[in-house]
Short mmCIF file of C-alpha atoms and ligand atoms in Angstrom, two decimals:
data_model
loop_
_atom_site.label_atom_id
_atom_site.label_comp_id
_atom_site.label_asym_id
_atom_site.label_seq_id
_atom_site.Cartn_x
_atom_site.Cartn_y
_atom_site.Cartn_z
CA UNK A 1 -15.99 23.61 9.50
CA UNK A 2 -12.57 23.37 10.92
CA UNK A 3 -9.70 22.01 9.75
CA UNK A 4 -11.55 19.71 7.11
CA UNK A 5 -9.43 19.87 4.13
CA UNK A 6 -10.29 16.41 2.85
CA UNK A 7 -13.14 18.05 0.86
CA UNK A 8 -10.59 21.30 -0.19
CA UNK A 9 -9.69 19.91 -3.74
CA UNK A 10 -7.46 22.69 -4.02
CA UNK A 11 -5.48 20.79 -1.28
CA UNK A 12 -6.62 16.99 -1.97
CA UNK A 13 -5.15 17.10 -5.36
CA UNK A 14 -1.66 17.91 -4.17
CA UNK A 15 -1.29 15.20 -1.84
CA UNK A 16 0.42 11.89 -2.88
CA UNK A 17 -1.67 8.98 -3.80
CA UNK A 18 -1.17 7.23 -0.56
CA UNK A 19 -2.30 10.20 1.32
CA UNK A 20 -5.33 10.87 -0.85
CA UNK A 21 -6.47 7.32 0.19
CA UNK A 22 -6.51 7.73 3.61
CA UNK A 23 -7.92 11.34 3.93
CA UNK A 24 -9.17 12.16 0.35
CA UNK A 25 -12.86 13.29 0.48
CA UNK A 26 -13.33 12.87 4.42
CA UNK A 27 -16.19 15.27 5.46
CA UNK A 28 -16.37 15.57 8.95
CA UNK A 29 -19.65 16.36 11.11
CA UNK A 30 -20.37 18.52 13.62
CA UNK A 31 -18.55 16.12 16.08
CA UNK A 32 -14.96 16.50 14.65
CA UNK A 33 -14.54 12.54 14.10
CA UNK A 34 -11.68 11.34 12.93
CA UNK A 35 -13.16 7.88 11.21
CA UNK A 36 -15.48 8.53 8.59
CA UNK A 37 -19.17 8.75 9.64
CA UNK A 38 -21.56 5.99 8.45
CA UNK A 39 -24.80 7.87 7.70
CA UNK A 40 -27.33 5.06 7.72
CA UNK A 41 -30.56 6.94 6.50
CA UNK A 42 -32.48 7.04 3.34
CA UNK A 43 -34.39 10.61 3.48
CA UNK A 44 -33.45 13.71 4.83
CA UNK A 45 -35.93 16.52 6.70
CA UNK A 46 -35.84 20.11 5.46
CA UNK A 47 -36.38 23.14 7.68
CA UNK A 48 -39.34 24.40 5.57
CA UNK A 49 -41.41 23.58 2.55
CA UNK A 50 -39.69 26.40 0.53
CA UNK A 51 -36.18 24.51 1.14
CA UNK A 52 -37.64 21.11 -0.28
CA UNK A 53 -38.63 22.46 -3.25
CA UNK A 54 -35.32 24.69 -3.90
CA UNK A 55 -33.58 21.58 -3.32
CA UNK A 56 -35.66 19.26 -6.01
CA UNK A 57 -35.35 22.52 -8.10
CA UNK A 58 -31.21 21.97 -7.74
CA UNK A 59 -31.52 25.45 -6.34
CA UNK A 60 -30.33 24.82 -3.07
CA UNK A 61 -27.14 22.52 -2.23
CA UNK A 62 -27.76 19.66 -0.05
CA UNK A 63 -29.52 15.98 -0.02
CA UNK A 64 -32.83 14.81 -0.85
CA UNK A 65 -32.74 10.74 -1.16
CA UNK A 66 -30.45 8.29 -0.79
CA UNK A 67 -30.75 6.55 -3.92
CA UNK A 68 -29.64 10.06 -5.33
CA UNK A 69 -27.13 11.38 -2.69
CA UNK A 70 -25.71 9.99 0.87
CA UNK A 71 -23.04 11.64 2.70
CA UNK A 72 -20.55 8.33 3.48
CA UNK A 73 -21.24 7.43 -0.49
CA UNK A 74 -20.24 10.98 -1.40
CA UNK A 75 -17.05 10.55 0.52
CA UNK A 76 -16.23 7.55 -1.21
CA UNK A 77 -16.90 8.89 -4.48
CA UNK A 78 -14.80 11.98 -3.97
CA UNK A 79 -11.93 9.89 -2.39
CA UNK A 80 -12.08 7.29 -6.07
CA UNK A 81 -12.15 10.40 -7.97
CA UNK A 82 -9.23 12.20 -6.38
CA UNK A 83 -6.97 8.78 -6.40
CA UNK A 84 -7.83 8.14 -10.25
CA UNK A 85 -7.29 11.63 -11.74
CA UNK A 86 -10.59 11.81 -12.66
CA UNK A 87 -13.08 15.32 -12.17
CA UNK A 88 -16.15 13.41 -10.89
CA UNK A 89 -17.16 9.89 -9.85
CA UNK A 90 -20.01 7.88 -8.69
CA UNK A 91 -20.34 4.71 -6.57
CA UNK A 92 -22.52 1.55 -7.63
CA UNK A 93 -23.74 -1.33 -5.78
CA UNK A 94 -21.66 -4.11 -7.64
CA UNK A 95 -19.08 -3.95 -10.15
CA UNK A 96 -21.45 -5.09 -12.71
CA UNK A 97 -24.03 -2.44 -11.80
CA UNK A 98 -20.74 0.14 -12.88
CA UNK A 99 -20.16 -1.70 -15.99
CA UNK A 100 -23.74 -1.77 -17.11
CA UNK A 101 -24.63 1.97 -16.29
CA UNK A 102 -21.50 3.06 -17.87
CA UNK A 103 -22.36 1.33 -21.14
CA UNK A 104 -26.18 1.58 -21.10
CA UNK A 105 -26.14 5.34 -20.08
CA UNK A 106 -24.31 6.53 -23.56
CA UNK A 107 -25.25 3.71 -25.64
CA UNK A 108 -28.62 3.69 -28.08
CA UNK A 109 -30.21 1.18 -30.71
CA UNK A 110 -27.74 1.57 -33.92
CA UNK A 111 -24.52 2.03 -31.79
CA UNK A 112 -21.66 -0.36 -32.32
CA UNK A 113 -19.08 -1.34 -29.64
CA UNK A 114 -15.85 -2.59 -29.80
CA UNK A 115 -15.15 -4.94 -26.90
CA UNK A 116 -11.71 -6.96 -25.86
CA UNK A 117 -11.95 -10.56 -26.07
CA UNK A 118 -10.90 -11.34 -22.60
CA UNK A 119 -13.20 -9.67 -20.30
CA UNK A 120 -15.13 -10.56 -17.01
CA UNK A 121 -17.64 -13.19 -17.64
CA UNK A 122 -20.16 -10.79 -16.69
CA UNK A 123 -18.91 -8.31 -18.81
CA UNK A 124 -18.89 -10.74 -21.94
CA UNK A 125 -22.71 -11.33 -21.38
CA UNK A 126 -23.24 -7.54 -21.36
CA UNK A 127 -21.42 -7.11 -24.94
CA UNK A 128 -22.38 -10.64 -26.36
CA UNK A 129 -26.02 -11.03 -24.83
CA UNK A 130 -27.44 -7.72 -23.24
CA UNK A 131 -26.76 -4.94 -25.98
CA UNK A 132 -27.64 -6.67 -29.13
CA UNK A 133 -31.24 -7.11 -27.55
CA UNK A 134 -31.61 -3.60 -27.54
CA UNK A 135 -29.97 -3.26 -31.04
CA UNK A 136 -26.17 -2.11 -30.01
CA UNK A 137 -23.76 -4.41 -32.02
CA UNK A 138 -20.45 -5.61 -30.54
CA UNK A 139 -17.41 -6.45 -32.27
CA UNK A 140 -14.86 -8.65 -30.21
CA UNK A 141 -10.83 -8.29 -30.76
CA UNK A 142 -7.82 -9.46 -29.70
CA UNK A 143 -7.33 -6.41 -27.51
CA UNK A 144 -3.35 -7.11 -27.39
CA UNK A 145 -3.18 -5.96 -30.92
CA UNK A 146 -3.89 -2.11 -30.52
CA UNK A 147 -4.76 -1.91 -34.24
CA UNK A 148 -7.54 -4.62 -34.13
CA UNK A 149 -9.62 -1.69 -32.61
CA UNK A 150 -9.02 0.93 -35.54
CA UNK A 151 -9.52 -2.04 -37.80
CA UNK A 152 -12.87 -2.64 -36.31
CA UNK A 153 -14.24 0.83 -36.09
CA UNK A 154 -17.25 1.82 -38.19
CA UNK A 155 -19.13 4.96 -38.65
CA UNK A 156 -21.26 3.60 -35.96
CA UNK A 157 -18.87 2.67 -33.58
CA UNK A 158 -19.56 4.95 -29.83
CA UNK A 159 -17.28 2.97 -27.78
CA UNK A 160 -14.55 0.71 -26.75
CA UNK A 161 -14.57 -1.41 -23.92
CA UNK A 162 -12.03 -3.61 -22.42
CA UNK A 163 -10.05 -4.66 -19.04
CA UNK A 164 -6.21 -4.59 -18.57
CA UNK A 165 -4.86 -7.00 -17.20
CA UNK A 166 -7.89 -8.86 -18.42
CA UNK A 167 -9.26 -11.83 -16.75
CA UNK A 168 -7.79 -14.69 -16.31
CA UNK A 169 -5.76 -14.59 -19.18
CA UNK A 170 -3.34 -11.26 -18.04
CA UNK A 171 -3.63 -9.99 -21.53
CA UNK A 172 -2.11 -6.21 -21.37
CA UNK A 173 -3.63 -3.87 -23.51
CA UNK A 174 -1.73 -0.91 -24.55
CA UNK A 175 -3.78 2.14 -22.81
CA UNK A 176 -2.18 4.80 -24.83
CA UNK A 177 -2.05 3.35 -28.50
CA UNK A 178 -5.67 2.37 -27.98
CA UNK A 179 -6.84 5.51 -26.08
CA UNK A 180 -4.93 7.64 -28.97
CA UNK A 181 -7.06 5.49 -31.93
CA UNK A 182 -10.22 6.19 -29.94
CA UNK A 183 -9.70 10.00 -29.67
CA UNK A 184 -8.54 10.30 -33.69
CA UNK A 185 -12.06 8.73 -34.22
CA UNK A 186 -14.39 10.52 -31.80
CA UNK A 187 -14.80 7.12 -29.98
CA UNK A 188 -15.29 6.96 -26.02
CA UNK A 189 -13.11 4.69 -24.36
CA UNK A 190 -14.55 2.89 -20.86
CA UNK A 191 -11.61 0.86 -18.99
CA UNK A 192 -12.28 -1.54 -16.44
CA UNK A 193 -9.83 -1.08 -14.06
CA UNK A 194 -10.66 -3.63 -11.56
CA UNK A 195 -7.19 -5.54 -11.28
CA UNK A 196 -5.03 -2.91 -11.21
CA UNK A 197 -6.86 0.03 -9.42
CA UNK A 198 -5.49 3.25 -9.28
CA UNK A 199 -2.90 2.54 -7.22
CA UNK A 200 -1.14 0.62 -9.76
CA UNK A 201 -2.70 1.99 -13.00
CA UNK A 202 -4.27 5.05 -13.84
CA UNK A 203 -5.63 4.90 -17.60
CA UNK A 204 -6.97 8.30 -17.90
CA UNK A 205 -3.36 9.48 -17.75
CA UNK A 206 -3.14 7.71 -20.98
CA UNK A 207 -6.07 9.33 -22.14
CA UNK A 208 -8.90 6.90 -21.27
CA UNK A 209 -12.58 8.66 -20.70
CA UNK A 210 -14.40 6.69 -18.42
CA UNK A 211 -13.05 4.46 -15.76
CA UNK A 212 -15.14 1.72 -13.98
CA UNK A 213 -14.67 -0.38 -11.30
CA UNK A 214 -15.55 -3.54 -9.30
CA UNK A 215 -14.38 -1.72 -5.94
CA UNK A 216 -15.31 -5.60 -4.44
CA UNK A 217 -12.14 -6.29 -5.34
CA UNK A 218 -8.92 -4.78 -4.26
CA UNK A 219 -10.60 -1.64 -3.11
CA UNK A 220 -12.26 -3.66 -0.20
CA UNK A 221 -9.55 -6.07 -0.65
CA UNK A 222 -11.09 -8.04 2.76
CA UNK A 223 -13.80 -10.10 0.67
CA UNK A 224 -16.00 -8.41 2.55
CA UNK A 225 -18.80 -6.22 0.57
CA UNK A 226 -19.52 -5.84 -3.24
CA UNK A 227 -19.25 -2.30 -4.45
CA UNK A 228 -18.51 -0.31 -7.71
CA UNK A 229 -17.68 2.95 -9.23
CA UNK A 230 -17.30 4.75 -12.74
CA UNK A 231 -15.18 7.86 -12.98
CA UNK A 232 -15.00 10.39 -15.71
CA UNK A 233 -15.36 13.81 -17.02
CA UNK A 234 -18.03 16.05 -14.77
CA UNK A 235 -20.03 16.36 -17.98
CA UNK A 236 -19.95 12.90 -18.24
CA UNK A 237 -21.09 11.89 -15.01
CA UNK A 238 -23.47 14.69 -14.22
CA UNK A 239 -25.20 14.60 -17.77
CA UNK A 240 -24.94 11.14 -18.89
CA UNK A 241 -24.39 8.69 -15.88
CA UNK A 242 -26.52 10.41 -13.66
CA UNK A 243 -29.77 10.38 -15.50
CA UNK A 244 -29.56 6.76 -15.62
CA UNK A 245 -28.32 6.00 -12.36
CA UNK A 246 -30.91 8.51 -10.21
CA UNK A 247 -33.63 6.66 -12.38
CA UNK A 248 -32.53 3.25 -12.41
CA UNK A 249 -31.26 2.97 -9.14
CA UNK A 250 -28.20 0.62 -8.70
CA UNK A 251 -26.84 2.64 -5.74
CA UNK A 252 -24.27 1.69 -2.98
CA UNK A 253 -25.55 0.98 0.37
CA UNK A 254 -24.13 3.79 3.02
CA UNK A 255 -22.74 0.79 4.89
CA UNK A 256 -20.98 -1.01 1.71
CA UNK A 257 -19.51 2.78 1.26
CA UNK A 258 -17.76 2.88 4.73
CA UNK A 259 -16.25 -0.39 4.53
CA UNK A 260 -14.75 0.45 1.06
CA UNK A 261 -13.83 3.77 2.57
CA UNK A 262 -11.90 1.55 5.21
CA UNK A 263 -10.46 -0.74 2.74
CA UNK A 264 -9.04 2.29 0.41
CA UNK A 265 -7.10 3.35 3.50
CA UNK A 266 -4.79 0.12 3.56
CA UNK A 267 -5.12 -0.16 -0.33
CA UNK A 268 -1.80 1.00 -1.33
CA UNK A 269 0.20 -1.30 1.40
CA UNK A 270 -1.94 -4.35 0.72
CA UNK A 271 -1.81 -3.91 -3.24
CA UNK A 272 2.23 -3.63 -3.23
CA UNK A 273 2.56 -6.82 -0.81
CA UNK A 274 0.33 -8.76 -2.66
CA UNK A 275 2.27 -7.87 -6.05
CA UNK A 276 5.75 -8.82 -4.45
CA UNK A 277 4.11 -11.75 -2.99
CA UNK A 278 2.17 -12.69 -6.59
CA UNK A 279 5.57 -12.43 -8.27
CA UNK A 280 7.28 -14.52 -5.64
CA UNK A 281 5.01 -17.36 -6.05
CA UNK A 282 4.87 -17.05 -9.99
CA UNK A 283 8.76 -17.39 -10.18
CA UNK A 284 8.15 -20.58 -7.81
CA UNK A 285 5.65 -22.17 -10.07
CA UNK A 286 7.34 -20.75 -13.65
CA UNK A 287 9.87 -23.98 -13.64
CA UNK A 288 7.10 -26.37 -11.85
CA UNK A 289 3.74 -25.90 -14.55
CA UNK A 290 4.10 -26.07 -18.47
CA UNK A 291 2.51 -22.48 -18.55
CA UNK A 292 2.42 -19.20 -16.49
CA UNK A 293 0.59 -15.86 -17.63
CA UNK A 294 1.99 -13.60 -15.49
CA UNK A 295 2.59 -9.77 -16.57
CA UNK A 296 5.27 -9.47 -14.17
CA UNK A 297 7.64 -11.96 -15.53
CA UNK A 298 9.76 -11.37 -18.45
CA UNK A 299 8.22 -14.70 -20.07
CA UNK A 300 4.83 -12.82 -20.48
CA UNK A 301 5.00 -11.41 -23.79
CA UNK A 302 3.68 -8.08 -23.04
CA UNK A 303 6.04 -7.78 -19.97
CA UNK A 304 7.32 -4.53 -20.77
CA UNK A 305 3.94 -3.11 -22.09
CA UNK A 306 2.60 -3.87 -18.57
CA UNK A 307 6.02 -2.47 -16.62
CA UNK A 308 5.84 0.49 -18.60
CA UNK A 309 1.72 1.43 -17.84
CA UNK A 310 1.71 -0.30 -14.55
CA UNK A 311 3.53 0.31 -10.89
CA UNK A 312 3.67 -3.14 -10.43
CA UNK A 313 1.47 -5.96 -11.54
CA UNK A 314 -1.20 -6.93 -8.67
CA UNK A 315 -2.16 -10.00 -7.01
CA UNK A 316 -3.57 -11.91 -9.49
CA UNK A 317 -2.44 -14.40 -12.37
CA UNK A 318 -3.06 -17.70 -14.12
CA UNK A 319 -1.35 -20.40 -15.25
CA UNK A 320 -2.06 -23.84 -17.65
CA UNK A 321 -1.79 -27.91 -16.30
CA UNK A 322 -1.80 -30.18 -19.29
CA UNK A 323 -4.02 -32.80 -18.01
CA UNK A 324 -6.89 -30.45 -18.49
CA UNK A 325 -10.07 -30.33 -16.31
CA UNK A 326 -9.25 -33.44 -14.18
CA UNK A 327 -6.04 -32.57 -13.42
CA UNK A 328 -6.93 -28.92 -12.42
CA UNK A 329 -9.18 -29.94 -10.04
CA UNK A 330 -7.05 -32.66 -8.64
CA UNK A 331 -4.81 -29.63 -8.01
CA UNK A 332 -7.51 -27.76 -6.55
CA UNK A 333 -8.82 -30.33 -4.28
CA UNK A 334 -5.14 -30.98 -2.82
CA UNK A 335 -4.85 -27.44 -1.62
CA UNK A 336 -4.79 -27.09 2.37
CA UNK A 337 -4.21 -23.34 2.91
CA UNK A 338 -5.18 -21.70 -0.38
CA UNK A 339 -9.23 -21.52 -0.75
CA UNK A 340 -10.91 -22.82 -4.06
CA UNK A 341 -12.89 -19.46 -4.53
CA UNK A 342 -13.42 -17.48 -7.48
CA UNK A 343 -13.49 -14.13 -5.78
CA UNK A 344 -9.88 -12.15 -6.52
CA UNK A 345 -8.59 -9.02 -4.54
CA UNK A 346 -8.89 -10.96 -1.35
CA UNK A 347 -6.20 -10.56 1.72
CA UNK A 348 -6.38 -14.35 1.03
CA UNK A 349 -4.77 -16.57 -1.82
CA UNK A 350 -7.89 -18.11 -3.41
CA UNK A 351 -7.66 -20.31 -6.54
CA UNK A 352 -10.09 -21.20 -9.40
CA UNK A 353 -10.74 -23.00 -12.55
CA UNK A 354 -12.60 -20.50 -14.57
CA UNK A 355 -13.45 -22.71 -16.77
CA UNK A 356 -15.98 -24.61 -14.18
CA UNK A 357 -16.64 -21.34 -12.19
CA UNK A 358 -16.31 -17.86 -13.46
CA UNK A 359 -16.42 -18.43 -17.35
CA UNK A 360 -18.59 -21.73 -17.23
CA UNK A 361 -21.68 -19.42 -18.83
CA UNK A 362 -19.59 -18.88 -21.83
CA UNK A 363 -19.36 -21.57 -24.62
CA UNK A 364 -15.83 -23.59 -24.82
CA UNK A 365 -15.47 -21.77 -28.20
CA UNK A 366 -15.63 -18.43 -27.04
CA UNK A 367 -13.46 -19.80 -24.00
CA UNK A 368 -10.68 -21.01 -26.53
CA UNK A 369 -10.99 -17.72 -28.58
CA UNK A 370 -10.77 -15.68 -25.05
CA UNK A 371 -7.44 -18.00 -24.25
CA UNK A 372 -9.08 -19.79 -21.31
CA UNK A 373 -8.09 -23.67 -21.45
CA UNK A 374 -9.30 -26.93 -19.66
CA UNK A 375 -6.36 -26.61 -17.55
CA UNK A 376 -6.49 -22.90 -16.89
CA UNK A 377 -6.06 -22.02 -13.30
CA UNK A 378 -6.22 -18.21 -11.84
CA UNK A 379 -4.69 -17.67 -8.59
CA UNK A 380 -4.99 -14.58 -6.58
CA UNK A 381 -2.26 -14.14 -3.93
CA UNK A 382 -2.88 -12.78 -0.70
CA UNK A 383 -1.32 -11.10 2.47
CA UNK A 384 -0.15 -14.44 3.74
CA UNK A 385 3.72 -15.23 3.82
CA UNK A 386 4.25 -16.12 0.43
CA UNK A 387 6.68 -19.06 1.40
CA UNK A 388 3.52 -20.39 3.34
CA UNK A 389 1.60 -20.21 -0.06
CA UNK A 390 4.70 -21.94 -1.86
CA UNK A 391 4.75 -24.69 0.43
CA UNK A 392 1.28 -25.48 -0.17
CA UNK A 393 1.40 -25.50 -4.11
CA UNK A 394 4.33 -27.57 -3.71
CA UNK A 395 2.80 -30.39 -2.37
CA UNK A 396 -0.75 -29.72 -4.35
CA UNK A 397 1.34 -29.84 -7.17
CA UNK A 398 2.83 -33.13 -6.33
CA UNK A 399 -0.25 -34.49 -4.97
CA UNK A 400 -1.73 -33.86 -8.43
CA UNK A 401 1.49 -35.38 -10.36
CA UNK A 402 3.53 -32.28 -11.55
C1 LIG B 501 -15.36 -8.57 -10.18
C2 LIG B 501 -15.02 -8.32 -11.48
C3 LIG B 501 -16.22 -7.36 -11.90
C4 LIG B 501 -17.48 -7.44 -11.73
O1 LIG B 501 -17.75 -6.91 -10.48
P1 LIG B 501 -18.76 -7.46 -9.19
O2 LIG B 501 -18.51 -6.18 -7.89
O3 LIG B 501 -18.62 -8.44 -8.88
O4 LIG B 501 -19.93 -7.06 -9.52
C5 LIG B 501 -16.05 -6.63 -13.03
N1 LIG B 501 -14.84 -6.57 -14.08
C6 LIG B 501 -13.94 -7.53 -13.34
C7 LIG B 501 -12.59 -7.25 -13.95
C8 LIG B 501 -13.78 -7.87 -11.86
O5 LIG B 501 -12.91 -8.32 -11.49
#
């Protein structure tokens, strides 16, 4: 095929990230289309029975069934791997499919996991409810303290699992320190990088082994489809993750992969603008609310660490009101532009009350241990003019008595 450089890693790995996000992994069909083709097919036909047998035996390159491979999904996997600086990537049907697969594919009864306290609600369900059912013990630590991982490690510890920035408290985990501790102890690190994406933070540069994504968030970026991805070494993806995903089937649909491919083309632009907008909105709120958790503001206790390991701090932050759930709900109900919605990474500004939505299934004492109070609100700042978002928050704060 002519000039199909998107598939040539010796070329694409030299490209800068914004170029990789537009062109990396592109495989052109015989028609030479410029935009990635959408292959909506569940199966593939063979020229002869011998070819089918050879493909199943792994002796012939090619696809056999879309639970296992699909050309559109493969383009997305190659693009994400490239942007992440990972040897390999596999896409999944959702972020939770990615997290579940990344954990279960390498754990077994008797293993021990150390996980950060502030995790996406369903990730806490995995660590607190699902893993123990299969005889896998978990210790939850305050991940802002890297030494806590070392202190919780036993001879059974197989894996560290955390996200940074963490949802919704905006805790920052010191990637270099925690990955060094893991390496020294032979422990695998699994980092949920959904908030930052490879456009802002690349955990593998600090020594992370596995990076997992909800691509539903910034990667799609326009609130359209669910998707996920797991990145790692070729050995991990082929020999540990693939046997699990091929046989359990958390496969991403080709259509959703195509939508995320289109999303990645504008990721760099969107995440930079949304980071700037979130900083402008954060600066406005800082003087108006009792507490704000925004890693881009010098008032955040881990501001220096965030700036050292991230290019920018992203569209999401949280803040607190003193009047508990009643005042938090009153503020949400007074919004005219910002939507009440628990999604994040969208080009629209969205606000939610974690204690009654995303973290409602977590018990109140666990929420407090995670740093989520009744007055905590989480905001995703979109691509609107930030002055309009600020005007909306200003009038809503006033109506809620702030
Ligand atoms: C949304 C999210 C998930 C789950 O992803 P889905 O695509 O909704 O399944 C996991 N981790 C983090 C940090 C998230 O924000």
